PDB file of C-alpha atoms in Angstrom:
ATOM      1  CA  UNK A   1       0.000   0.000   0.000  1.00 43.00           C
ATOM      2  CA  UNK A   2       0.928   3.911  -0.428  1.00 43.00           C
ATOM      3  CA  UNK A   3       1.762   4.254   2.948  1.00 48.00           C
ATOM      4  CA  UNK A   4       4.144   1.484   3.268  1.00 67.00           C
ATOM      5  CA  UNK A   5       6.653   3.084   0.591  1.00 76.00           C
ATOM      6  CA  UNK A   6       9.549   4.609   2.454  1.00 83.00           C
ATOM      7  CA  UNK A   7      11.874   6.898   0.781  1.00 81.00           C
ATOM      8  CA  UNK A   8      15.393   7.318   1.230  1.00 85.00           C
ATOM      9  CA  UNK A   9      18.837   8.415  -0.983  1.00 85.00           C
ATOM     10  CA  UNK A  10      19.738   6.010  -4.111  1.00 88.00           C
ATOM     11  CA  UNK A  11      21.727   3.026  -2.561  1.00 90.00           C
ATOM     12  CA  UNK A  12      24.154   1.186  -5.457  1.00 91.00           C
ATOM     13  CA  UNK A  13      25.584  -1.289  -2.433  1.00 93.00           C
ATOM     14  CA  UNK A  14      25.135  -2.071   1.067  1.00 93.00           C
ATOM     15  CA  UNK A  15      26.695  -4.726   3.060  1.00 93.00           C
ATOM     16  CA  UNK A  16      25.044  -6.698   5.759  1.00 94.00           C
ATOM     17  CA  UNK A  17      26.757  -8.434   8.752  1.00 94.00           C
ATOM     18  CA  UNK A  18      25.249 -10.109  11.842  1.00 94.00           C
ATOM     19  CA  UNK A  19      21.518  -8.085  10.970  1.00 93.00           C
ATOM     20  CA  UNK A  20      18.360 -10.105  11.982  1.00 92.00           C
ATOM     21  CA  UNK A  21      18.498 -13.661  10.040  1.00 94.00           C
ATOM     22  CA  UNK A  22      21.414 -12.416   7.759  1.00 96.00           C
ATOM     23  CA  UNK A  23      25.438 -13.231   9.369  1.00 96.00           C
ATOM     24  CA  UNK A  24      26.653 -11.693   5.941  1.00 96.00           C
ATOM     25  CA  UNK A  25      24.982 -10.594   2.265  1.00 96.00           C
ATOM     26  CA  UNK A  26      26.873  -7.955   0.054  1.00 95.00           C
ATOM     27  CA  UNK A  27      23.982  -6.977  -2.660  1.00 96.00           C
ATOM     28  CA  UNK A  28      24.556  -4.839  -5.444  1.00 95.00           C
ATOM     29  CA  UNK A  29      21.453  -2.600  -6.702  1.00 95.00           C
ATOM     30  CA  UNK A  30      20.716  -1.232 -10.082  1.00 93.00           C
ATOM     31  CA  UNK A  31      19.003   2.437 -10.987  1.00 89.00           C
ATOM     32  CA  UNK A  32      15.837   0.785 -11.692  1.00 89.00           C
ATOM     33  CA  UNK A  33      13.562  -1.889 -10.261  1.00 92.00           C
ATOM     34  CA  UNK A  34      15.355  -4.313  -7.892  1.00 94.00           C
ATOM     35  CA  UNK A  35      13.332  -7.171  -6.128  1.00 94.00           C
ATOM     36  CA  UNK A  36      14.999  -9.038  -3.357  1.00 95.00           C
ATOM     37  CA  UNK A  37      13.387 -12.449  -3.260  1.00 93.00           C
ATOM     38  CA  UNK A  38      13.033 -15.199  -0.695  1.00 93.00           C
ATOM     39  CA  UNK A  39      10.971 -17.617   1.037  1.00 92.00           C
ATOM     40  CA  UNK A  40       9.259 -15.975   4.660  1.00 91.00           C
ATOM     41  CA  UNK A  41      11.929 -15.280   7.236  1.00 93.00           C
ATOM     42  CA  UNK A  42      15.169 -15.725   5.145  1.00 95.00           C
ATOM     43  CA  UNK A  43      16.111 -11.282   5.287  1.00 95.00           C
ATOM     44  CA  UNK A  44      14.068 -10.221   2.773  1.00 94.00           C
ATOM     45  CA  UNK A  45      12.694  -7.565   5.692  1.00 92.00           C
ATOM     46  CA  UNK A  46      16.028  -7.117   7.228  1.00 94.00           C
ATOM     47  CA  UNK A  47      17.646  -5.944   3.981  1.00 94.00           C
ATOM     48  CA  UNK A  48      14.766  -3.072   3.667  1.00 92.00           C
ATOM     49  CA  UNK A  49      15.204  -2.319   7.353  1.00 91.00           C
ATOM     50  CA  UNK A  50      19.181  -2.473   7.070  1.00 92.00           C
ATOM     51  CA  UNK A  51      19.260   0.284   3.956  1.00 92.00           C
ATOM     52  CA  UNK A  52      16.727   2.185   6.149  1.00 89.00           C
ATOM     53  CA  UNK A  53      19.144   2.128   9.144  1.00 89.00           C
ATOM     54  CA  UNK A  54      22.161   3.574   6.920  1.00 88.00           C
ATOM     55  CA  UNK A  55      20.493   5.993   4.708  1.00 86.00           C
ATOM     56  CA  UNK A  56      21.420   9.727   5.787  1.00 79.00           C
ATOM     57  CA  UNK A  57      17.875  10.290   5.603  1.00 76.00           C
ATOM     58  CA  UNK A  58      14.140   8.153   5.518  1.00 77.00           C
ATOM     59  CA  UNK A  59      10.552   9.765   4.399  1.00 76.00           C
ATOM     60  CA  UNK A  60       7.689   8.449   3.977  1.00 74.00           C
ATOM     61  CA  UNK A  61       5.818   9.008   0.644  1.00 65.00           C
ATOM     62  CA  UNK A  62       3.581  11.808   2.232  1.00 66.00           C
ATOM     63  CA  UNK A  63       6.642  13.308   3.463  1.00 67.00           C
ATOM     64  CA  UNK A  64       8.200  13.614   0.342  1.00 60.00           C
ATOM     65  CA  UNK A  65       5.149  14.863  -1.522  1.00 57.00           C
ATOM     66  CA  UNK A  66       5.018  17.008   1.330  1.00 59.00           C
ATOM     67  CA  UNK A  67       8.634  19.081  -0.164  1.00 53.00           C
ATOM     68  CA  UNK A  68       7.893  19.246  -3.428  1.00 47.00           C
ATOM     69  CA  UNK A  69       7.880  22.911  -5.194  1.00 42.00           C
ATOM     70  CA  UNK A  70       4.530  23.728  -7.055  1.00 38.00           C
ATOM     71  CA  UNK A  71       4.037  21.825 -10.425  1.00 37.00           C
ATOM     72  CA  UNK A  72       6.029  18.751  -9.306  1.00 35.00           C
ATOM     73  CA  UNK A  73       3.634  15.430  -8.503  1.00 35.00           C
ATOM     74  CA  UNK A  74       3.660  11.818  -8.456  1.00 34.00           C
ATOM     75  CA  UNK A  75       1.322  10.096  -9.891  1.00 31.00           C
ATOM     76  CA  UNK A  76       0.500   5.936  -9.105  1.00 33.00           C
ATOM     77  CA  UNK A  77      -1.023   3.391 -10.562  1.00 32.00           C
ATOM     78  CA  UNK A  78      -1.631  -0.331  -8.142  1.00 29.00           C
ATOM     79  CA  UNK A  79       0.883  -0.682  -5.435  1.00 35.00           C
ATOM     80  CA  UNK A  80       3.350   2.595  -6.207  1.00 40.00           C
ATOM     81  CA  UNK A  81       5.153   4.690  -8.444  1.00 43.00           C
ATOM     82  CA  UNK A  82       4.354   5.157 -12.564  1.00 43.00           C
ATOM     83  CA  UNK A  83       4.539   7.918 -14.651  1.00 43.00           C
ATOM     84  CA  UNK A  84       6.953  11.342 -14.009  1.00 41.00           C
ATOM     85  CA  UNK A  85      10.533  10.608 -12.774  1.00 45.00           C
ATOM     86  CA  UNK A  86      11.476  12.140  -9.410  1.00 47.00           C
ATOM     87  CA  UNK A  87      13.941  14.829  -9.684  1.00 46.00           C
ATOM     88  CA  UNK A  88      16.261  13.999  -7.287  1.00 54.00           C
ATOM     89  CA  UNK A  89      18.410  10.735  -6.702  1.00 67.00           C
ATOM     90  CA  UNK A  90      16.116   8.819  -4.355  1.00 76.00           C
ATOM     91  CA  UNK A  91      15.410   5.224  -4.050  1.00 86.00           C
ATOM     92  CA  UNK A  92      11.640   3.831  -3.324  1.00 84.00           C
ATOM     93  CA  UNK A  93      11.609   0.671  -0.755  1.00 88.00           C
ATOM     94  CA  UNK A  94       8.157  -1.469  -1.044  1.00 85.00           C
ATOM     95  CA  UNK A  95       8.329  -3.783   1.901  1.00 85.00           C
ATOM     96  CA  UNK A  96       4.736  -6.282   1.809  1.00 76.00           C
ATOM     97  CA  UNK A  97       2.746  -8.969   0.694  1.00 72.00           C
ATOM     98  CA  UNK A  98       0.456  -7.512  -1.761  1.00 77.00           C
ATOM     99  CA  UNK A  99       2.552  -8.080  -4.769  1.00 79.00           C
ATOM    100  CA  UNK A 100       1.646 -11.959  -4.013  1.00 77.00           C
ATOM    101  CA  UNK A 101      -1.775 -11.359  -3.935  1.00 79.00           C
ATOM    102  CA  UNK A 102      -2.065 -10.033  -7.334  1.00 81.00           C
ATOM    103  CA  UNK A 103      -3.194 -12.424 -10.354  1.00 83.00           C
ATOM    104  CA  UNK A 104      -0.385 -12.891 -12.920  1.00 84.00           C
ATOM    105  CA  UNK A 105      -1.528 -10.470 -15.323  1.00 85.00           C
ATOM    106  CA  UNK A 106      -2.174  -7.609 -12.384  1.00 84.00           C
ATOM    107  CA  UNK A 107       1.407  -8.410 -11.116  1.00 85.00           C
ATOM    108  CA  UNK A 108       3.154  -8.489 -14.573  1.00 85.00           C
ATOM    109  CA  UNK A 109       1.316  -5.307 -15.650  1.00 84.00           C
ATOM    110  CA  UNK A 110       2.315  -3.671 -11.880  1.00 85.00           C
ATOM    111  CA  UNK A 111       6.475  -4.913 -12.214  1.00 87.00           C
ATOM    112  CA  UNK A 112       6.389  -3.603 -15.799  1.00 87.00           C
ATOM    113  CA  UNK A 113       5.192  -0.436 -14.849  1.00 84.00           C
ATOM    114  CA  UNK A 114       8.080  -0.079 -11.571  1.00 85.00           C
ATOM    115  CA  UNK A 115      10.369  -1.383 -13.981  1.00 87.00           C
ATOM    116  CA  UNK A 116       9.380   1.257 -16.745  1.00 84.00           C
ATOM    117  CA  UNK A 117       9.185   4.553 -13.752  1.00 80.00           C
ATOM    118  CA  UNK A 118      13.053   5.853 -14.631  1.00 78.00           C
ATOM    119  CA  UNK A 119      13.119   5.592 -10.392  1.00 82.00           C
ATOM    120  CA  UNK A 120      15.546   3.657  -8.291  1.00 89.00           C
ATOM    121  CA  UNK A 121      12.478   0.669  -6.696  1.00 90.00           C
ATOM    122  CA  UNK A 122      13.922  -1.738  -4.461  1.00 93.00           C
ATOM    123  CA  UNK A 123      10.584  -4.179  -3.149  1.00 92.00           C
ATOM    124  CA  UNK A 124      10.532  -7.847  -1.754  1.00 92.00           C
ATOM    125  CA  UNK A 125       8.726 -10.838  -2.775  1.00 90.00           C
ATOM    126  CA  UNK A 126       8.246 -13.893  -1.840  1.00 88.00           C
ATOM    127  CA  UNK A 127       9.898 -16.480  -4.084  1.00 80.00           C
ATOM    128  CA  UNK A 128       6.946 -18.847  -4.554  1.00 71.00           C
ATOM    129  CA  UNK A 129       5.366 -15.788  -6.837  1.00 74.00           C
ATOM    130  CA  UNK A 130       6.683 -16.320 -10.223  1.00 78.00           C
ATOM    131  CA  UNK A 131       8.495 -13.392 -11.900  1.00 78.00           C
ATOM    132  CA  UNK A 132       7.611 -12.320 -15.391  1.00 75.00           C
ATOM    133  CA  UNK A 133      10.227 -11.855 -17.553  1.00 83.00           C
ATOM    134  CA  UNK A 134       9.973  -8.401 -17.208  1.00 87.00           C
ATOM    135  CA  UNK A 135      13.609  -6.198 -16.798  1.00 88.00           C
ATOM    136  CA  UNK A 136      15.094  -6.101 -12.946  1.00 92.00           C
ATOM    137  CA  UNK A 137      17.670  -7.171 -10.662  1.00 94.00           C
ATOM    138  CA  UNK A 138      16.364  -9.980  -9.022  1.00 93.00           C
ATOM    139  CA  UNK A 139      18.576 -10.341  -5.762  1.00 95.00           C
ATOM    140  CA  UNK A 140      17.878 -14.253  -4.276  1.00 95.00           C
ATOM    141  CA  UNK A 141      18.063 -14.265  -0.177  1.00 96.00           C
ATOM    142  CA  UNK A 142      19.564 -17.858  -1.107  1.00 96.00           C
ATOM    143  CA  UNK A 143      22.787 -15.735  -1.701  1.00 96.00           C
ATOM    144  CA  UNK A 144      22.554 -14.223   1.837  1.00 97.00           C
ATOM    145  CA  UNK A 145      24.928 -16.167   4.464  1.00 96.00           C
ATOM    146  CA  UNK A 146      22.742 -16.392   6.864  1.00 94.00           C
ATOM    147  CA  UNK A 147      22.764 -17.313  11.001  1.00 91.00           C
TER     148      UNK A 147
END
């Protein structure tokens, strides 16, 4: 949902050690749609809460709305962000369930549309919802070292 979306500064790496689940992960991110995905309790949540923790700064998406100048808007379209680029370098983190709960054409049409916003989008998934072949970095918690 809308109010789930946090906000913070474009991330291109972060490295996790001794964090929740997760004893060690190094995970590279791209500039556009990243989905971290794993099966329920193996740091899908931690990573999200991790990036939160070292970002210089966190809003939520009302907050951020909030500081825009006149003229500038987001517009969305299911589960987050479509349409107009933000201008500045932030990164969007979508931490729930709901992208399992959409039918396959609903979630294909939703990841195509992240995929296609020109934002940074970092969201988890759980990996018993198949992916379609739509263009992201798909980040596997089975990488993860975990305790």
């Amino acid at each position: 949902m809308i109010d789930e979306i946090e906000v913070v500064p474009q991330i291109f790496s972060i490295d996790i050690e001794n964090k929740g689940i997760i004893k060690k992960a190094n995970i590279s991110f791209n500039n556009g749609l990243n989905i971290i995905i794993g099966k329920n309790g193996s740091g899908k949540t931690t990573c999200i809460k991790e990036i939160e923790n070292q970002s210089k700064w966190v809003k939520t998406l009302d907050e951020l709305k909030n500081t825009f100048a006149a003229g500038e808007k987001i517009m969305f379209s299911y589960l987050g962000l479509a349409g107009t680029q933000i201008s500045m370098n932030a990164c969007f983190l979508i931490d729930n369930d709901d992208f399992g709960r959409l039918d396959k054409n609903k979630l294909e049409k939703t990841l195509k549309g992240l995929a296609e916003s020109k934002n940074q989008i970092i969201i988890t998934m759980n990996s018993v919802v198949e992916i379609p072949n739509i263009k992201a970095n798909i980040i596997d918690t089975d990488s993860f070292d975990l305790n």
